[in-house]
Amino acid sequence: MSGDTPKNAEEARLDRDATREELAETLDALGQKLDVKTRVKDNVDEKLDQATLKVADIANEPTAVKFRQGADAVRSNPVPVFAGVLGLVILIRLLLRRRNS
C-alpha cells in the first residue's frame, strides 16, 4: 500500500475535514467569480466614486453630491432615461433626414 493512506480512523476524519474545508473555499471563490451581477455592480460603484471625486475636484462639493444623486437615481430606474435617450436619437435622426431631403 501507499504511504499516503491514513493510519487510523482519526487521521482519516482529519483528512476528510481538511479536504471539505479546501473544497468549500474553492467553491466560494468560484461562486464569487461567477456572480457577474455583483461584480458589475461593484465595478460601477467604483467608477461612480472616481467620477464623483473628479467632479468635486473640478467643481465644488455640492455639485459632486448632486452628480452622485443623479447617477444613483438613473441606476435605480434606468428605463425613463433609456426611453428619453432613445427618443432623442429618433428625433435627431428625423431632423437630419428632413434636412437632407
Short mmCIF file of C-alpha atoms in Angstrom, two decimals:
data_model
loop_
_atom_site.label_atom_id
_atom_site.label_comp_id
_atom_site.label_asym_id
_atom_site.label_seq_id
_atom_site.Cartn_x
_atom_site.Cartn_y
_atom_site.Cartn_z
CA MET A 1 0.00 0.00 0.00
CA SER A 2 0.93 3.63 -0.46
CA GLY A 3 2.45 5.73 2.33
CA ASP A 4 -0.27 8.41 1.85
CA THR A 5 -3.08 6.31 3.31
CA PRO A 6 -4.21 7.30 6.83
CA LYS A 7 -3.07 5.01 9.63
CA ASN A 8 -6.25 5.19 11.69
CA ALA A 9 -9.80 6.48 11.67
CA GLU A 10 -8.91 9.76 13.38
CA GLU A 11 -6.38 10.65 10.65
CA ALA A 12 -8.98 9.79 8.02
CA ARG A 13 -11.50 12.12 9.67
CA LEU A 14 -8.97 14.96 9.89
CA ASP A 15 -8.01 14.46 6.25
CA ARG A 16 -11.67 14.43 5.24
CA ASP A 17 -12.39 17.62 7.20
CA ALA A 18 -9.38 19.41 5.70
CA THR A 19 -10.45 18.35 2.20
CA ARG A 20 -14.00 19.58 2.83
CA GLU A 21 -12.72 22.94 4.03
CA GLU A 22 -10.48 23.36 0.98
CA LEU A 23 -13.35 22.38 -1.30
CA ALA A 24 -15.70 24.86 0.41
CA GLU A 25 -13.15 27.66 -0.05
CA THR A 26 -12.68 26.75 -3.70
CA LEU A 27 -16.44 26.69 -4.33
CA ASP A 28 -16.84 30.05 -2.58
CA ALA A 29 -14.12 31.59 -4.76
CA LEU A 30 -15.75 30.17 -7.90
CA GLY A 31 -19.13 31.46 -6.78
CA GLN A 32 -17.73 34.96 -6.39
CA LYS A 33 -16.12 34.83 -9.84
CA LEU A 34 -19.35 33.61 -11.43
CA ASP A 35 -21.52 36.26 -9.71
CA VAL A 36 -21.29 38.67 -12.63
CA LYS A 37 -24.14 40.88 -11.47
CA THR A 38 -22.44 41.69 -8.17
CA ARG A 39 -19.06 42.17 -9.83
CA VAL A 40 -20.54 44.60 -12.37
CA LYS A 41 -22.38 46.49 -9.62
CA ASP A 42 -19.17 46.80 -7.60
CA ASN A 43 -17.29 47.99 -10.68
CA VAL A 44 -19.95 50.62 -11.46
CA ASP A 45 -19.89 51.79 -7.84
CA GLU A 46 -16.12 52.16 -8.01
CA LYS A 47 -16.30 54.13 -11.28
CA LEU A 48 -19.04 56.38 -9.88
CA ASP A 49 -16.91 57.08 -6.81
CA GLN A 50 -13.99 58.06 -9.06
CA ALA A 51 -16.23 60.27 -11.22
CA THR A 52 -17.72 61.93 -8.13
CA LEU A 53 -14.23 62.75 -6.86
CA LYS A 54 -13.30 64.25 -10.24
CA VAL A 55 -16.46 66.36 -10.26
CA ALA A 56 -15.64 67.55 -6.74
CA ASP A 57 -12.13 68.50 -7.89
CA ILE A 58 -13.36 70.39 -10.95
CA ALA A 59 -16.49 71.97 -9.48
CA ASN A 60 -17.46 72.13 -5.83
CA GLU A 61 -18.68 69.63 -3.25
CA PRO A 62 -22.44 70.35 -3.62
CA THR A 63 -22.13 69.77 -7.37
CA ALA A 64 -20.45 66.42 -6.73
CA VAL A 65 -23.24 65.45 -4.32
CA LYS A 66 -25.87 66.35 -6.94
CA PHE A 67 -23.94 64.36 -9.56
CA ARG A 68 -23.90 61.29 -7.31
CA GLN A 69 -27.60 61.65 -6.51
CA GLY A 70 -28.40 61.88 -10.22
CA ALA A 71 -26.28 58.83 -11.01
CA ASP A 72 -27.95 56.85 -8.22
CA ALA A 73 -31.39 57.91 -9.49
CA VAL A 74 -30.53 56.71 -13.00
CA ARG A 75 -29.20 53.41 -11.65
CA SER A 76 -32.34 52.80 -9.60
CA ASN A 77 -34.69 53.48 -12.52
CA PRO A 78 -32.91 53.38 -15.90
CA VAL A 79 -36.00 52.85 -18.10
CA PRO A 80 -37.10 56.53 -18.29
CA VAL A 81 -33.54 57.63 -19.04
CA PHE A 82 -33.17 54.98 -21.74
CA ALA A 83 -36.53 55.98 -23.22
CA GLY A 84 -35.51 59.65 -23.21
CA VAL A 85 -32.18 58.94 -24.92
CA LEU A 86 -33.89 56.71 -27.49
CA GLY A 87 -36.48 59.43 -28.18
CA LEU A 88 -33.72 61.99 -28.59
CA VAL A 89 -31.85 59.77 -31.05
CA ILE A 90 -35.01 59.22 -33.09
CA LEU A 91 -35.75 62.96 -33.10
CA ILE A 92 -32.23 63.80 -34.27
CA ARG A 93 -32.43 61.18 -36.99
CA LEU A 94 -35.78 62.53 -38.21
CA LEU A 95 -34.43 66.09 -38.23
CA LEU A 96 -31.34 65.03 -40.17
CA ARG A 97 -33.43 63.09 -42.66
CA ARG A 98 -35.77 66.05 -43.18
CA ARG A 99 -32.81 68.41 -43.55
CA ASN A 100 -31.18 66.20 -46.24
CA SER A 101 -34.33 65.86 -48.35
#
